[in-house]
Amino acid sequence: MSEERADTGFAVELPVFTGPFRVLADLLLEQKIDVCDVPIAVVTEGFLRHARDADRWSLEEATWFLAVCAILLELKVGRLMPRHEAIDEEDLIGVSPDLAYARSMELAAFRRVTAWIAERLEREALHVPRLAGPPQEFAHLYPDVLEKVTAQDLARIAASVLRPPPVLDLSHVTPIRYTMAEALRAVRAHLERRRAARFRELVADCEERIQVVVRFLALLELYREGAVELRQAETFGEVEVLWEGGA
Amino acid sequence: MTERGELRRDLEALLFVSDEPVPSAELARSLGVDRRQVDTLCEELARSYEERGAGIVLRNVAGGWRLTTSPEAAPVLERFVLASRHVRLTKAALETLAIVAYKQPVTRHQIASIRGVNSDGVLRALIERGLVTEVGREEGPGRPVLYGTTPEFLERLGLSSLADLLPLAPLLGAAEEGTAADGAD
Amino acid sequence: MTERGELRRDLEALLFVSDEPVPSAELARSLGVDRRQVDTLCEELARSYEERGAGIVLRNVAGGWRLTTSPEAAPVLERFVLASRHVRLTKAALETLAIVAYKQPVTRHQIASIRGVNSDGVLRALIERGLVTEVGREEGPGRPVLYGTTPEFLERLGLSSLADLLPLAPLLGAAEEGTAADGAD
């Protein structure tokens, strides 16, 4: 996959950057521009428009675009969601779109081969082996197992055999320490005092991203109750919150 | 293949996966034929093994048909079992003994379910060694035999009663596969 | 009985008592002959089962010889066998298994990069099923664990070695051609 062939000629016009998407992608992957400042939906719409206007779809161009967008989305999700393993992001940055394209081809091949594996597993399950071991005439060959075994050893063995299957390891999931009740109280207090606020102000005291998310959910809850009115002048613009609740 | 050939094939497969004598009636049910026919087929099969000097023999013992190894192959088998299966046998025996000790009274079937493999041979070996014995029969269909440990088992471990077995609860969380393997060596 | 007949008898008995594939070298040691002779005898024995339409088959899987029941007898066996050996794997598990099989030794991270999603849960499930195992650690920062397939994986697929895996290269080509053709339409 050469750079020229993958070059889309597709250009974007965004507040942070105007020019060929290829250049934008490089800037993003080199971390010269923050991925959170790039609305991927807008870029995708632009790409679809560009593709429609062209005479016909270029498979390579589309695949390359998809590979880049997949990386950008994963980066963006990484930025927006709390995550402890910063290393993941570093590794993603190191992935070039061409490599991602190659990997997508590889994955397609692996998906094809899974059908073969599944079929073989199915067919082989019809062969039943004999698991009984030596017949009873050979019982005398079994060792005297208590020769070197203590009560402690036996307990350990029993524990290993009788232990229930391992529970799902959730250590990689960040516990959410912020409650909806706390968020509702904070939003209410602010709005009852000020009657109106921008979302940015409502989360100004938040220390973690997850706290912002919970505040946002609290806001939606208040909206559902009819306690607040929400306004957004433009896509990705500021969200304005007006207090409608009983004073 | 003739219908008779198919029956013989299925019969041989049934006997192959069984570790204990299978009553003709049970074979007949599985094959969808009558008992007499099963007995005739088994006799035929037994004769064919004999004629070709096979390493396996088919015998009618203890109320059922059972495949086992030819007595003439015993010397080679013993060498093979002692040389290469010994560690596996030890592990299987220890696991089975641990299950009987902590779960008694327990059926063969329960042991096999816990270990994930047929453990009848191991159980027999433990009985022969005087560590495990029949302690009764379970109520319910088939009234399966229940197994438990013997006084000799306690004595060998230096325990005065089953109540002295180490409690399992603290180990269930902490025990690692590694320690079990160590214990089996 | 001829010497060759005796060897074949002992070989059959050895295979009968084994609960896993037995490498030719191990059989050779027990029988006191060389590996080549064991392989020839096994092939003969396998053919003789086949010719008489036996209920058991002898195959070379996972680097060793193993007796199993004939697949044709499977319907009759179903009721008889304790636990079905059938493993139904999810799409994600199959995909991960394929990657481990063809890319081994491979790290968790490499698997995730190819699949585009975190695959730790699936990997753990494959390890629990005995299809995948840790095979070492990579040099370099963090020394990440390397994973590979187990002999059981080969056995479950009925392959004698990893070299018997379906070649991936033609599939890579097919992928490219296929999609390119689609794109040109």
Coordinates of C-alpha atoms in Angstrom, one line a residue:
Chain A
M1 CA 0.0 0.0 0.0
S2 CA 1.9 3.1 -1.2
E3 CA 1.3 6.5 0.3
E4 CA 0.3 7.9 -3.1
R5 CA -2.3 5.3 -3.7
A6 CA -3.8 5.7 -0.3
D7 CA -3.8 9.5 -0.5
T8 CA -7.5 10.4 -0.7
G9 CA -7.4 13.9 -2.0
F10 CA -10.3 14.3 0.3
A11 CA -10.2 17.6 2.2
V12 CA -11.8 18.7 5.4
E13 CA -12.8 22.1 6.7
L14 CA -12.8 22.2 10.5
P15 CA -12.2 24.9 13.1
V16 CA -8.9 23.3 14.1
F17 CA -7.7 22.4 10.6
T18 CA -8.5 23.0 7.0
G19 CA -6.8 20.9 4.3
P20 CA -6.3 17.4 3.1
F21 CA -7.6 14.7 5.5
R22 CA -4.4 12.8 5.0
V23 CA -2.5 15.7 6.5
L24 CA -5.0 16.0 9.4
A25 CA -4.7 12.3 10.1
D26 CA -0.9 12.5 10.3
L27 CA -1.1 15.5 12.6
L28 CA -3.6 13.6 14.9
L29 CA -1.5 10.5 15.0
E30 CA 1.6 12.6 15.8
Q31 CA -0.5 14.2 18.5
K32 CA 0.0 17.7 17.0
I33 CA -3.8 18.1 17.2
D34 CA -6.0 16.8 20.0
V35 CA -8.3 14.1 18.7
C36 CA -11.1 15.5 20.9
D37 CA -11.1 18.6 18.8
V38 CA -12.0 16.7 15.7
P39 CA -15.7 15.7 15.2
I40 CA -15.3 12.4 13.4
A41 CA -19.0 12.4 12.4
V42 CA -18.5 15.6 10.5
V43 CA -15.4 14.2 8.8
T44 CA -17.3 11.0 7.9
E45 CA -20.2 13.0 6.4
G46 CA -17.7 15.0 4.4
F47 CA -16.0 11.8 3.2
L48 CA -19.4 10.2 2.2
R49 CA -20.2 13.4 0.2
H50 CA -16.8 13.3 -1.4
A51 CA -17.3 9.7 -2.3
R52 CA -20.7 10.3 -3.8
D53 CA -19.4 13.1 -5.9
A54 CA -16.6 10.9 -7.3
D55 CA -17.4 8.8 -10.4
R56 CA -17.1 5.6 -8.4
W57 CA -16.0 4.2 -5.1
S58 CA -12.3 3.6 -4.6
L59 CA -12.0 0.6 -2.4
E60 CA -8.5 1.4 -1.2
E61 CA -9.5 5.0 -0.4
A62 CA -12.5 3.8 1.5
T63 CA -10.6 1.1 3.4
W64 CA -7.8 3.5 4.3
F65 CA -10.4 6.0 5.5
L66 CA -12.1 3.4 7.6
A67 CA -8.8 2.3 9.1
V68 CA -7.9 5.9 10.1
C69 CA -11.3 6.6 11.5
A70 CA -11.2 3.3 13.6
I71 CA -7.9 4.5 15.1
L72 CA -9.2 8.0 15.7
L73 CA -12.4 6.7 17.3
E74 CA -10.4 4.3 19.6
L75 CA -8.1 7.2 20.6
K76 CA -11.1 9.4 21.3
V77 CA -12.8 6.8 23.3
G78 CA -9.6 6.3 25.2
R79 CA -9.5 10.0 25.9
L80 CA -13.1 10.3 27.0
M81 CA -13.3 7.2 29.1
P82 CA -11.4 6.7 32.3
R83 CA -8.6 4.2 31.8
H84 CA -5.6 3.3 33.7
E85 CA -3.5 1.7 31.0
A86 CA -2.1 4.7 29.3
I87 CA 0.2 2.3 27.4
D88 CA -2.7 1.4 25.0
E89 CA -2.9 4.9 23.6
E90 CA 0.8 5.0 23.0
D91 CA 0.6 1.7 21.1
L92 CA -2.3 3.0 19.0
I93 CA -0.4 6.1 18.1
G94 CA 2.4 3.9 16.8
V95 CA 0.0 2.2 14.3
S96 CA 0.1 3.7 10.9
P97 CA -3.0 3.6 8.8
D98 CA -1.2 1.4 6.3
L99 CA -0.4 -1.1 9.0
A100 CA -4.0 -0.9 10.2
Y101 CA -5.1 -1.7 6.7
A102 CA -2.8 -4.7 6.5
R103 CA -4.2 -5.9 9.8
S104 CA -7.7 -5.6 8.6
M105 CA -6.7 -7.9 5.7
E106 CA -5.1 -10.3 8.1
L107 CA -8.2 -10.3 10.3
A108 CA -10.3 -11.1 7.3
A109 CA -8.1 -14.1 6.6
F110 CA -8.4 -15.2 10.2
R111 CA -12.1 -14.9 10.1
R112 CA -12.1 -17.1 7.0
V113 CA -10.0 -19.7 8.8
T114 CA -12.3 -19.8 11.8
A115 CA -14.9 -21.5 9.7
W116 CA -12.4 -24.3 9.0
I117 CA -11.5 -24.5 12.7
A118 CA -15.2 -24.7 13.8
E119 CA -15.9 -27.4 11.2
R120 CA -13.0 -29.5 12.3
L121 CA -14.0 -29.1 16.0
E122 CA -17.5 -30.3 15.1
R123 CA -16.3 -33.3 13.1
E124 CA -13.6 -34.3 15.7
A125 CA -16.1 -34.2 18.5
L126 CA -17.5 -37.4 16.9
H127 CA -14.4 -39.3 17.9
V128 CA -14.6 -40.4 21.5
P129 CA -11.4 -41.5 23.2
R130 CA -11.2 -44.0 26.1
L131 CA -10.4 -42.1 29.3
A132 CA -10.6 -45.0 31.7
G133 CA -6.8 -45.6 31.9
P134 CA -5.4 -49.0 32.7
P135 CA -8.0 -51.7 33.5
Q136 CA -8.5 -53.0 37.0
E137 CA -5.9 -55.7 36.6
F138 CA -3.4 -52.9 36.8
A139 CA -4.7 -51.3 40.0
H140 CA -1.5 -52.6 41.8
L141 CA 0.5 -50.2 39.6
Y142 CA -1.1 -47.2 41.2
P143 CA 1.4 -45.7 43.6
D144 CA 0.8 -45.6 47.4
V145 CA -0.3 -42.0 47.3
L146 CA -0.1 -41.3 51.0
E147 CA 3.5 -42.2 51.2
K148 CA 4.7 -38.6 50.9
V149 CA 1.4 -36.7 51.4
T150 CA 0.4 -34.8 54.5
A151 CA -3.1 -33.7 55.5
Q152 CA -2.1 -30.2 54.3
D153 CA -1.2 -31.5 50.9
L154 CA -4.5 -33.3 50.7
A155 CA -6.5 -30.2 51.7
R156 CA -4.6 -28.2 49.0
I157 CA -5.4 -30.8 46.3
A158 CA -9.0 -30.9 47.4
A159 CA -9.2 -27.2 47.2
S160 CA -7.8 -27.1 43.7
V161 CA -10.2 -29.7 42.5
L162 CA -13.3 -28.5 44.3
R163 CA -12.8 -24.8 43.8
P164 CA -15.6 -23.1 41.9
P165 CA -14.7 -21.8 38.5
P166 CA -12.9 -18.4 38.7
V167 CA -15.1 -15.3 38.8
L168 CA -14.7 -12.7 36.1
D169 CA -11.8 -10.5 36.8
L170 CA -13.1 -6.9 37.0
S171 CA -9.9 -5.3 38.3
H172 CA -9.6 -3.4 35.0
V173 CA -12.9 -1.7 35.5
T174 CA -12.7 1.6 37.3
P175 CA -15.3 1.7 40.1
I176 CA -17.6 4.6 39.8
R177 CA -17.4 6.6 43.0
Y178 CA -19.8 9.3 42.0
T179 CA -23.4 8.9 42.7
M180 CA -26.3 10.2 40.7
A181 CA -27.8 11.6 43.9
E182 CA -24.6 13.7 44.5
A183 CA -24.7 14.9 40.9
L184 CA -28.4 15.8 41.1
R185 CA -27.8 17.8 44.3
A186 CA -24.8 19.7 42.8
V187 CA -26.7 20.6 39.6
R188 CA -29.8 21.6 41.5
A189 CA -27.9 23.8 44.0
H190 CA -26.1 25.6 41.2
L191 CA -29.2 26.2 39.1
E192 CA -31.5 27.2 41.9
R193 CA -28.9 29.9 42.7
R194 CA -28.2 31.0 39.2
R195 CA -31.4 30.0 37.3
A196 CA -29.2 29.4 34.1
A197 CA -25.8 28.0 33.4
R198 CA -23.6 26.6 30.7
F199 CA -22.8 22.9 31.0
R200 CA -19.2 23.8 31.3
E201 CA -19.9 25.7 34.5
L202 CA -21.9 22.9 35.9
V203 CA -18.9 20.6 35.7
A204 CA -16.3 23.1 36.6
D205 CA -15.6 21.5 40.0
C206 CA -15.4 18.0 38.6
E207 CA -12.1 16.2 39.2
E208 CA -12.5 13.2 37.0
R209 CA -14.0 12.5 33.6
I210 CA -16.4 10.0 35.1
Q211 CA -17.7 12.7 37.4
V212 CA -18.5 14.8 34.3
V213 CA -20.4 11.9 32.8
V214 CA -22.5 11.4 35.9
R215 CA -23.3 15.1 36.0
F216 CA -24.4 14.9 32.4
L217 CA -26.6 12.0 33.2
A218 CA -28.1 13.9 36.2
L219 CA -28.8 16.8 33.8
L220 CA -30.7 14.4 31.4
E221 CA -32.6 13.1 34.4
L222 CA -33.7 16.7 35.3
Y223 CA -34.6 17.3 31.7
R224 CA -36.8 14.2 31.7
E225 CA -38.5 15.5 34.8
G226 CA -39.1 18.9 33.1
A227 CA -37.0 20.6 35.8
V228 CA -34.5 22.1 33.2
E229 CA -34.6 23.3 29.6
L230 CA -31.6 22.5 27.4
R231 CA -30.4 24.6 24.5
Q232 CA -27.6 24.2 22.0
A233 CA -27.1 26.8 19.4
E234 CA -25.0 24.7 17.1
T235 CA -23.6 21.2 16.9
F236 CA -20.7 20.8 19.4
G237 CA -21.6 24.3 20.7
E238 CA -22.1 25.2 24.3
V239 CA -25.0 23.5 26.1
E240 CA -27.1 26.1 28.0
V241 CA -29.2 24.9 30.9
L242 CA -32.2 26.9 32.1
W243 CA -33.8 26.1 35.4
E244 CA -37.6 25.4 35.1
G245 CA -38.0 23.6 38.4
G246 CA -40.2 24.9 41.2
A247 CA -38.4 27.7 42.8
Chain B
M1 CA -21.8 -51.9 5.3
T2 CA -24.4 -54.5 6.2
E3 CA -26.8 -53.9 9.0
R4 CA -25.0 -56.5 11.0
G5 CA -21.7 -54.9 10.4
E6 CA -23.0 -51.6 11.6
L7 CA -24.4 -53.2 14.8
R8 CA -21.0 -54.8 15.4
R9 CA -19.3 -51.4 14.8
D10 CA -21.6 -49.6 17.3
L11 CA -21.3 -52.4 19.8
E12 CA -17.5 -52.2 19.7
A13 CA -17.6 -48.5 20.2
L14 CA -19.9 -48.8 23.2
L15 CA -17.6 -51.4 24.8
F16 CA -14.6 -49.3 24.0
V17 CA -15.7 -46.2 26.0
S18 CA -17.0 -48.3 29.0
D19 CA -14.8 -49.0 31.9
E20 CA -16.9 -51.6 33.6
P21 CA -18.9 -54.7 32.5
V22 CA -21.9 -53.5 30.5
P23 CA -25.0 -55.8 30.9
S24 CA -26.4 -57.2 27.7
A25 CA -29.7 -55.6 28.4
E26 CA -28.1 -52.1 28.5
L27 CA -26.2 -52.8 25.2
A28 CA -29.4 -54.1 23.7
R29 CA -31.2 -50.9 24.7
S30 CA -28.6 -48.7 23.2
L31 CA -28.4 -50.7 20.0
G32 CA -32.1 -51.2 19.6
V33 CA -31.9 -55.0 19.3
D34 CA -32.7 -57.8 21.7
R35 CA -30.4 -59.2 24.4
R36 CA -29.9 -62.5 22.6
Q37 CA -28.7 -60.7 19.5
V38 CA -26.3 -58.7 21.6
D39 CA -24.8 -61.8 23.2
T40 CA -24.4 -63.4 19.8
L41 CA -22.7 -60.3 18.4
C42 CA -20.4 -60.1 21.5
E43 CA -19.4 -63.7 21.1
E44 CA -18.6 -63.1 17.5
L45 CA -16.6 -60.0 18.3
A46 CA -14.7 -61.8 21.1
R47 CA -13.9 -64.6 18.7
S48 CA -12.6 -62.2 16.1
Y49 CA -10.2 -60.6 18.6
E50 CA -9.0 -64.0 19.6
E51 CA -8.5 -65.2 16.0
R52 CA -6.4 -62.2 15.0
G53 CA -4.4 -62.3 18.3
A54 CA -5.5 -58.9 19.3
G55 CA -4.2 -56.8 22.2
I56 CA -7.7 -56.5 23.5
V57 CA -10.1 -59.2 24.6
L58 CA -13.8 -59.2 25.2
R59 CA -15.1 -61.1 28.2
N60 CA -18.4 -61.8 29.8
V61 CA -17.8 -61.1 33.5
A62 CA -19.8 -60.0 36.5
G63 CA -23.0 -59.8 34.5
G64 CA -21.8 -57.9 31.6
W65 CA -19.5 -57.6 28.6
R66 CA -16.2 -55.9 29.1
L67 CA -13.2 -55.0 26.9
T68 CA -9.8 -55.3 28.5
T69 CA -6.3 -55.9 27.5
S70 CA -4.9 -59.3 26.6
P71 CA -3.2 -61.0 29.5
E72 CA -0.3 -61.8 27.2
A73 CA 0.4 -58.0 26.8
A74 CA 0.6 -57.5 30.6
P75 CA 4.4 -57.4 30.9
V76 CA 4.7 -54.7 28.3
L77 CA 1.8 -52.8 29.8
E78 CA 3.2 -52.7 33.2
R79 CA 6.5 -51.4 31.9
F80 CA 4.6 -48.7 29.9
V81 CA 2.4 -47.7 32.8
L82 CA 5.3 -47.5 35.3
A83 CA 7.6 -45.7 32.9
S84 CA 5.4 -43.0 31.4
R85 CA 2.0 -42.9 33.2
H86 CA 3.2 -42.9 36.7
V87 CA 3.0 -39.2 37.4
R88 CA -0.5 -39.0 35.9
L89 CA -1.6 -42.0 37.9
T90 CA -0.3 -40.3 41.1
K91 CA -2.1 -37.1 40.3
A92 CA -5.4 -38.9 39.4
A93 CA -5.2 -41.0 42.6
L94 CA -4.5 -38.0 44.9
E95 CA -7.3 -36.0 43.3
T96 CA -9.7 -38.8 43.7
L97 CA -8.7 -39.5 47.2
A98 CA -9.1 -35.8 48.1
I99 CA -12.6 -35.7 46.6
V100 CA -13.6 -38.8 48.5
A101 CA -12.1 -37.5 51.8
Y102 CA -13.9 -34.1 51.6
K103 CA -17.1 -35.0 49.8
Q104 CA -17.9 -38.4 51.5
P105 CA -20.2 -40.2 51.1
V106 CA -19.8 -39.8 47.4
T107 CA -20.8 -41.8 44.2
R108 CA -18.5 -42.8 41.4
H109 CA -20.5 -40.5 39.2
Q110 CA -20.0 -37.5 41.4
I111 CA -16.3 -38.1 41.4
A112 CA -16.2 -38.3 37.7
S113 CA -18.2 -35.1 37.3
I114 CA -15.9 -33.2 39.6
R115 CA -12.7 -34.5 37.9
G116 CA -14.2 -34.4 34.4
V117 CA -13.0 -37.9 33.6
N118 CA -14.0 -41.4 34.4
S119 CA -12.2 -42.3 37.6
D120 CA -13.3 -45.8 38.2
G121 CA -9.8 -47.4 37.7
V122 CA -8.4 -44.9 40.2
L123 CA -11.2 -45.6 42.7
R124 CA -10.5 -49.3 42.5
A125 CA -6.8 -48.8 43.1
L126 CA -7.6 -46.7 46.2
I127 CA -10.0 -49.5 47.4
E128 CA -7.3 -52.1 46.8
R129 CA -4.9 -50.0 48.9
G130 CA -7.4 -49.9 51.7
L131 CA -7.8 -46.1 51.7
V132 CA -11.3 -46.0 50.3
T133 CA -14.2 -48.3 50.9
E134 CA -17.9 -48.7 50.1
V135 CA -19.9 -47.1 52.9
G136 CA -23.5 -47.6 51.7
R137 CA -25.9 -47.0 48.9
E138 CA -27.6 -43.8 47.8
E139 CA -31.4 -43.8 47.8
G140 CA -32.9 -43.3 44.3
P141 CA -32.7 -44.9 40.9
G142 CA -30.0 -47.6 40.6
R143 CA -29.1 -47.1 44.2
P144 CA -25.5 -46.2 43.4
V145 CA -22.7 -47.2 45.8
L146 CA -21.4 -44.5 48.1
Y147 CA -17.7 -44.3 48.9
G148 CA -15.9 -43.0 51.9
T149 CA -12.4 -43.1 53.5
T150 CA -11.3 -45.9 55.8
P151 CA -9.8 -45.8 59.3
E152 CA -6.5 -46.7 57.7
F153 CA -6.7 -43.5 55.7
L154 CA -7.0 -41.4 58.9
E155 CA -4.2 -43.4 60.5
R156 CA -1.9 -42.8 57.6
L157 CA -2.5 -39.1 57.8
G158 CA -2.2 -39.1 61.6
L159 CA -5.7 -37.8 62.1
S160 CA -8.0 -39.1 64.8
S161 CA -11.2 -38.4 63.0
L162 CA -12.6 -36.8 59.8
A163 CA -13.3 -33.7 61.8
D164 CA -9.5 -33.2 61.9
L165 CA -9.3 -32.8 58.1
L166 CA -8.0 -29.3 57.3
P167 CA -10.9 -26.9 56.6
L168 CA -11.1 -26.2 52.9
A169 CA -12.7 -22.8 53.0
P170 CA -9.6 -20.7 53.6
L171 CA -7.9 -22.6 50.8
L172 CA -10.6 -22.2 48.2
G173 CA -9.8 -18.6 47.6
A174 CA -6.0 -18.8 47.9
A175 CA -5.0 -22.1 46.5
E176 CA -3.3 -21.9 43.2
E177 CA -3.0 -24.6 40.5
G178 CA 0.7 -24.5 41.2
T179 CA 0.4 -25.7 44.7
A180 CA -1.8 -28.5 43.8
A181 CA 0.7 -29.7 41.2
D182 CA 3.5 -29.5 43.9
G183 CA 1.4 -31.6 46.2
A184 CA 0.9 -34.2 43.5
D185 CA 4.6 -34.7 42.9
Chain C
M1 CA 2.2 -66.2 17.0
T2 CA 4.9 -64.4 15.0
E3 CA 7.1 -61.8 16.5
R4 CA 5.4 -59.2 14.4
G5 CA 2.0 -60.4 15.6
E6 CA 3.1 -60.1 19.2
L7 CA 4.3 -56.6 18.6
R8 CA 1.0 -55.7 17.1
R9 CA -0.8 -57.2 20.0
D10 CA 1.2 -55.3 22.6
L11 CA 0.9 -52.1 20.6
E12 CA -2.9 -52.4 20.5
A13 CA -3.0 -53.1 24.3
L14 CA -0.8 -50.0 25.0
L15 CA -3.0 -47.8 22.9
F16 CA -6.1 -49.2 24.6
V17 CA -4.9 -48.2 28.1
S18 CA -3.6 -44.7 27.1
D19 CA -5.9 -41.7 27.8
E20 CA -4.0 -39.4 25.5
P21 CA -2.1 -39.5 22.2
V22 CA 1.1 -41.5 22.7
P23 CA 4.2 -40.4 20.7
S24 CA 5.8 -43.0 18.5
A25 CA 9.0 -42.7 20.5
E26 CA 7.2 -43.6 23.8
L27 CA 5.6 -46.6 22.1
A28 CA 8.9 -47.6 20.7
R29 CA 10.6 -47.5 24.1
S30 CA 8.0 -49.7 25.7
L31 CA 8.0 -52.2 22.8
G32 CA 11.7 -52.3 22.4
V33 CA 11.7 -51.4 18.7
D34 CA 12.5 -48.3 16.7
R35 CA 10.1 -45.4 15.9
R36 CA 9.9 -46.2 12.3
Q37 CA 8.7 -49.7 13.0
V38 CA 6.1 -48.4 15.4
D39 CA 4.8 -46.0 12.8
T40 CA 4.5 -48.8 10.3
L41 CA 2.8 -51.1 12.8
C42 CA 0.3 -48.3 13.7
E43 CA -0.5 -47.6 10.1
E44 CA -1.1 -51.4 9.6
L45 CA -3.3 -51.5 12.6
A46 CA -5.2 -48.4 11.5
R47 CA -5.8 -49.9 8.1
S48 CA -7.0 -53.2 9.6
Y49 CA -9.6 -51.4 11.7
E50 CA -10.7 -49.5 8.6
E51 CA -11.0 -52.6 6.5
R52 CA -13.2 -54.5 8.9
G53 CA -15.3 -51.4 9.6
A54 CA -14.5 -51.4 13.3
G55 CA -16.1 -49.3 16.0
I56 CA -12.6 -47.9 16.8
V57 CA -10.2 -46.0 14.7
L58 CA -6.5 -45.3 15.2
R59 CA -5.1 -42.0 14.2
N60 CA -2.0 -39.8 14.5
V61 CA -3.1 -36.6 16.3
A62 CA -1.3 -34.1 18.4
G63 CA 2.0 -35.7 17.9
G64 CA 1.0 -39.2 18.9
W65 CA -1.2 -42.2 18.1
R66 CA -4.6 -42.5 19.7
L67 CA -7.5 -44.9 19.6
T68 CA -11.0 -43.3 19.5
T69 CA -14.4 -44.5 18.5
S70 CA -15.4 -44.3 14.9
P71 CA -17.3 -41.1 14.1
E72 CA -20.1 -43.3 12.5
A73 CA -20.8 -44.8 15.9
A74 CA -21.3 -41.3 17.5
P75 CA -25.1 -41.3 17.5
V76 CA -25.3 -44.6 19.5
L77 CA -22.6 -43.3 21.9
E78 CA -24.3 -40.1 22.8
R79 CA -26.3 -41.4 25.7
F80 CA -23.4 -43.4 26.9
V81 CA -20.6 -40.9 27.3
L82 CA -20.3 -38.9 30.5
A83 CA -19.6 -35.5 29.2
S84 CA -19.8 -34.6 25.6
R85 CA -16.4 -33.6 24.1
H86 CA -18.2 -31.1 22.0
V87 CA -16.9 -27.6 22.5
R88 CA -19.1 -24.9 21.1
L89 CA -17.0 -21.8 20.8
T90 CA -18.3 -18.3 20.2
K91 CA -17.3 -16.4 17.1
A92 CA -15.0 -14.2 19.2
A93 CA -13.4 -17.3 20.7
L94 CA -12.9 -18.9 17.4
E95 CA -11.3 -15.8 16.0
T96 CA -9.0 -15.4 18.9
L97 CA -8.1 -19.1 18.7
A98 CA -7.3 -18.7 15.0
I99 CA -5.0 -15.8 15.7
V100 CA -3.2 -17.7 18.5
A101 CA -2.9 -20.8 16.4
Y102 CA -1.3 -19.0 13.4
K103 CA 0.6 -16.2 15.2
Q104 CA 2.0 -18.2 18.1
P105 CA 3.8 -17.3 20.3
V106 CA 1.7 -14.1 20.5
T107 CA 1.0 -11.6 23.3
R108 CA -2.4 -10.4 24.5
H109 CA -1.7 -7.1 23.1
Q110 CA -0.9 -8.4 19.6
I111 CA -4.2 -10.3 19.6
A112 CA -6.1 -7.2 20.6
S113 CA -4.4 -5.2 17.8
I114 CA -5.4 -7.7 15.2
R115 CA -8.9 -8.1 16.4
G116 CA -9.3 -4.4 17.2
V117 CA -10.9 -5.1 20.6
N118 CA -9.6 -6.2 23.9
S119 CA -9.7 -10.0 23.9
D120 CA -8.6 -10.8 27.4
G121 CA -11.9 -12.4 28.5
V122 CA -12.0 -14.6 25.4
L123 CA -8.4 -15.6 25.9
R124 CA -9.1 -16.6 29.5
A125 CA -12.0 -18.7 28.4
L126 CA -9.7 -20.5 25.8
I127 CA -7.1 -21.1 28.5
E128 CA -9.8 -22.5 30.8
R129 CA -10.9 -24.9 28.0
G130 CA -7.3 -26.1 27.7
L131 CA -7.0 -25.0 24.1
V132 CA -4.5 -22.1 24.7
T133 CA -1.7 -21.8 27.2
E134 CA 1.1 -19.6 28.3
V135 CA 4.2 -20.6 26.4
G136 CA 6.8 -18.1 27.7
R137 CA 7.5 -14.4 28.0
E138 CA 8.6 -11.9 25.5
E139 CA 11.9 -10.1 25.9
G140 CA 11.6 -6.4 26.4
P141 CA 9.7 -4.0 28.6
G142 CA 7.2 -5.6 30.9
R143 CA 8.1 -9.0 29.6
P144 CA 4.5 -9.7 28.4
V145 CA 3.3 -13.3 28.5
L146 CA 3.3 -15.2 25.2
Y147 CA 0.5 -17.5 24.3
G148 CA 0.3 -20.6 22.1
T149 CA -2.0 -23.5 21.5
T150 CA -2.0 -26.8 23.5
P151 CA -1.6 -30.4 22.3
E152 CA -5.3 -30.6 23.2
F153 CA -6.0 -28.0 20.6
L154 CA -4.4 -30.2 17.9
E155 CA -6.3 -33.2 19.2
R156 CA -9.6 -31.4 19.2
L157 CA -9.0 -30.5 15.6
G158 CA -7.6 -33.9 14.7
L159 CA -4.3 -32.5 13.5
S160 CA -1.0 -34.3 14.1
S161 CA 1.0 -31.0 14.2
L162 CA 0.7 -27.2 13.7
A163 CA 2.1 -27.8 10.2
D164 CA -1.3 -29.4 9.3
L165 CA -3.1 -26.1 9.9
L166 CA -4.9 -24.8 6.8
P167 CA -2.3 -22.5 5.1
L168 CA -3.3 -18.9 5.6
A169 CA -1.5 -17.3 2.6
P170 CA -4.1 -18.3 0.0
L171 CA -6.8 -16.9 2.3
L172 CA -5.0 -13.6 2.5
G173 CA -4.9 -13.5 -1.3
A174 CA -8.5 -14.4 -1.6
A175 CA -9.4 -11.6 0.7
E176 CA -7.7 -9.0 -1.4
E177 CA -9.0 -10.3 -4.7
G178 CA -12.4 -10.7 -3.4
T179 CA -12.8 -7.3 -2.0
A180 CA -11.0 -5.6 -4.9
A181 CA -13.4 -7.3 -7.3
D182 CA -16.3 -6.0 -5.2
G183 CA -14.9 -2.5 -5.2
A184 CA -14.6 -2.4 -9.0
D185 CA -18.3 -3.1 -9.5

